Short mmCIF file of C-alpha atoms in Angstrom, two decimals:
data_model
loop_
_atom_site.label_atom_id
_atom_site.label_comp_id
_atom_site.label_asym_id
_atom_site.label_seq_id
_atom_site.Cartn_x
_atom_site.Cartn_y
_atom_site.Cartn_z
CA UNK A 65 36.28 -7.62 51.83
CA UNK A 66 38.00 -6.43 48.79
CA UNK A 67 37.70 -9.47 46.47
CA UNK A 68 33.66 -9.06 47.56
CA UNK A 69 33.62 -5.34 47.22
CA UNK A 70 35.46 -5.66 44.17
CA UNK A 71 33.24 -7.97 42.13
CA UNK A 72 29.93 -5.79 43.66
CA UNK A 73 31.03 -2.99 41.43
CA UNK A 74 29.38 -2.69 38.38
CA UNK A 75 31.55 -2.94 35.06
CA UNK A 76 33.22 0.22 33.42
CA UNK A 77 30.68 0.82 30.14
CA UNK A 78 32.42 0.12 26.89
CA UNK A 79 32.38 2.74 24.42
CA UNK A 80 32.78 2.73 21.02
CA UNK A 81 34.50 4.78 18.61
CA UNK A 82 32.26 5.02 15.54
CA UNK A 83 34.50 5.58 12.33
CA UNK A 84 31.91 4.79 9.67
CA UNK A 85 28.05 4.63 9.68
CA UNK A 86 26.56 1.97 6.60
CA UNK A 87 22.94 1.16 6.58
CA UNK A 88 21.54 -1.51 3.98
CA UNK A 89 18.06 -2.53 3.13
CA UNK A 90 16.84 0.46 2.57
CA UNK A 91 15.33 0.48 -1.08
CA UNK A 92 13.03 3.42 -0.58
CA UNK A 93 14.15 5.62 2.60
CA UNK A 94 16.79 8.04 2.54
CA UNK A 95 19.82 7.57 4.88
CA UNK A 96 19.40 10.77 6.42
CA UNK A 97 16.26 9.78 7.83
CA UNK A 98 17.94 6.69 9.81
CA UNK A 99 20.58 8.94 10.74
CA UNK A 100 18.74 11.66 12.10
CA UNK A 101 16.66 8.91 14.42
CA UNK A 102 20.17 7.37 15.30
CA UNK A 103 21.08 10.25 17.25
CA UNK A 104 24.73 10.64 16.50
CA UNK A 105 27.28 9.88 13.70
CA UNK A 106 30.76 8.98 12.48
CA UNK A 107 33.78 10.02 14.47
CA UNK A 108 31.57 10.05 17.72
CA UNK A 109 32.26 8.16 20.26
CA UNK A 110 28.80 5.80 21.84
CA UNK A 111 28.11 3.34 24.26
CA UNK A 112 26.44 0.19 23.46
CA UNK A 113 22.77 2.00 25.22
CA UNK A 114 23.08 4.80 23.10
CA UNK A 115 23.16 2.10 19.78
CA UNK A 116 20.37 0.57 21.51
CA UNK A 117 18.52 3.95 21.57
CA UNK A 118 19.20 4.64 18.48
CA UNK A 119 17.84 1.54 16.90
CA UNK A 120 15.02 1.51 18.90
CA UNK A 121 14.33 5.18 17.66
CA UNK A 122 14.73 4.03 14.17
CA UNK A 123 12.18 0.95 14.75
CA UNK A 124 9.50 3.55 16.06
CA UNK A 125 9.31 5.30 12.85
CA UNK A 126 6.90 2.33 12.31
CA UNK A 127 7.78 1.64 8.73
CA UNK A 128 10.50 -1.05 9.20
CA UNK A 129 9.98 -4.77 10.09
CA UNK A 130 13.38 -5.32 10.81
CA UNK A 131 16.32 -2.96 12.68
CA UNK A 132 19.29 -4.48 13.07
CA UNK A 133 22.67 -2.98 14.38
CA UNK A 134 26.18 -4.81 14.20
CA UNK A 135 29.66 -3.29 15.45
CA UNK A 136 32.53 -4.34 13.37
CA UNK A 137 35.78 -3.36 14.54
CA UNK A 138 38.30 -1.45 12.26
CA UNK A 139 41.86 -0.12 12.71
CA UNK A 140 40.83 3.23 14.04
CA UNK A 141 37.87 2.83 16.18
CA UNK A 142 34.37 0.77 15.11
CA UNK A 143 32.03 0.61 11.82
CA UNK A 144 28.72 0.49 12.65
CA UNK A 145 25.95 -1.44 10.62
CA UNK A 146 22.28 -0.77 10.40
CA UNK A 147 19.91 -3.57 8.00
CA UNK A 148 16.47 -2.70 7.72
CA UNK A 149 13.73 -4.20 5.93
CA UNK A 150 11.32 -1.73 5.02
CA UNK A 151 7.28 -2.55 4.87
CA UNK A 152 5.55 -1.61 2.05
CA UNK A 153 2.67 0.60 2.35
CA UNK A 154 0.76 1.92 -0.62
CA UNK A 155 -2.69 -0.14 -1.23
CA UNK A 156 -5.67 1.24 -2.48
CA UNK A 157 -8.71 -0.12 -0.85
CA UNK A 158 -12.31 0.03 -2.23
CA UNK A 159 -15.02 1.18 -0.74
CA UNK A 160 -18.83 -0.50 -1.30
CA UNK A 161 -21.59 -0.45 0.62
CA UNK A 162 -25.85 -0.52 0.32
CA UNK A 163 -27.52 0.75 3.38
CA UNK A 164 -30.94 -0.91 4.55
CA UNK A 165 -32.47 1.88 2.95
CA UNK A 166 -31.28 1.04 -0.55
CA UNK A 167 -28.15 4.13 -0.43
CA UNK A 168 -25.27 2.83 -2.43
CA UNK A 169 -21.83 4.28 -1.53
CA UNK A 170 -18.43 3.62 -3.87
CA UNK A 171 -15.06 4.70 -3.91
CA UNK A 172 -11.69 4.08 -2.72
CA UNK A 173 -9.25 4.92 -0.52
CA UNK A 174 -5.38 5.25 -0.34
CA UNK A 175 -3.10 5.53 2.31
CA UNK A 176 1.09 5.81 2.11
CA UNK A 177 3.60 5.91 4.75
CA UNK A 178 6.89 6.80 3.89
CA UNK A 179 6.13 9.22 0.80
CA UNK A 180 9.01 9.91 -1.10
CA UNK A 181 11.08 7.80 1.50
CA UNK A 182 11.28 10.90 3.84
CA UNK A 183 8.90 9.28 6.43
CA UNK A 184 5.82 11.38 5.24
CA UNK A 185 2.41 10.39 5.23
CA UNK A 186 -0.35 10.67 2.62
CA UNK A 187 -4.28 9.77 2.54
CA UNK A 188 -6.63 10.14 -0.25
CA UNK A 189 -10.07 8.78 0.31
CA UNK A 190 -12.93 9.62 -2.51
CA UNK A 191 -16.51 8.74 -1.76
CA UNK A 192 -19.65 8.76 -3.70
CA UNK A 193 -22.81 8.14 -2.09
CA UNK A 194 -26.14 7.79 -4.43
CA UNK A 195 -29.40 8.00 -2.47
CA UNK A 196 -32.63 5.94 -2.89
CA UNK A 197 -35.19 8.01 -1.89
CA UNK A 198 -34.23 11.39 -0.74
CA UNK A 199 -34.07 14.81 -1.49
CA UNK A 200 -30.28 14.56 -2.26
CA UNK A 201 -29.70 12.44 -5.34
CA UNK A 202 -25.85 11.92 -4.65
CA UNK A 203 -23.31 13.69 -2.90
CA UNK A 204 -19.04 13.28 -3.48
CA UNK A 205 -16.59 13.59 -1.00
CA UNK A 206 -12.77 14.03 -1.72
CA UNK A 207 -10.31 13.89 1.41
CA UNK A 208 -6.97 14.53 1.43
CA UNK A 209 -4.29 14.60 4.02
CA UNK A 210 -0.64 15.23 4.77
CA UNK A 211 1.62 14.69 7.56
CA UNK A 212 5.27 15.12 8.27
CA UNK A 213 6.24 14.30 11.88
CA UNK A 214 9.42 16.04 11.63
CA UNK A 215 10.30 19.55 9.97
CA UNK A 216 14.06 20.24 9.54
CA UNK A 217 15.15 17.60 11.98
CA UNK A 218 13.12 19.71 14.79
CA UNK A 219 10.77 18.33 16.95
CA UNK A 220 7.64 19.82 15.11
CA UNK A 221 5.87 18.00 12.77
CA UNK A 222 3.14 19.35 10.18
CA UNK A 223 -0.21 18.13 9.07
CA UNK A 224 -2.22 19.38 6.40
CA UNK A 225 -5.47 18.65 5.16
CA UNK A 226 -8.09 19.28 2.21
CA UNK A 227 -11.64 18.19 2.35
CA UNK A 228 -14.68 19.13 -0.17
CA UNK A 229 -17.75 18.00 -0.15
CA UNK A 230 -20.63 18.19 -2.65
CA UNK A 231 -24.15 17.05 -3.06
CA UNK A 232 -26.14 17.28 -5.75
CA UNK A 233 -30.24 17.91 -4.97
CA UNK A 234 -33.07 16.27 -6.65
CA UNK A 235 -35.57 18.78 -7.65
#
């Protein structure tokens, strides 16, 4: 009975004393962004589940193609290696469209997801529409939006936008 009962008990969770955290692969993203998402720092004792939770939080930022963690024993505890591979986001996209009425629309759109390596987004769209047979000769639109998912390690984010539209009437 004792042998059966003893084998049915869950194994004790292993905690790791983290003496150092090393980050590699981040060419653009600031280490403080990764450490914030990890949820713990050097000098703390954490479980394997907490390490995995931190890894998933970093991956959930959407800035990386891979996020890997590895523990390395040291004399006084464990060194945690966090290796990431960043995505590249800056891509200007041309806009060109001819409607059935003969109206031309052209311009460009650009979006970056990791502005200054601080997990901030910036999106800029410029569009001009030239009308074929209408009272409006053309219209210009400029749209700029900025977003920071977290402000100073809080749970609150910031989103700002600017929208400008100008129409030239055919008189």
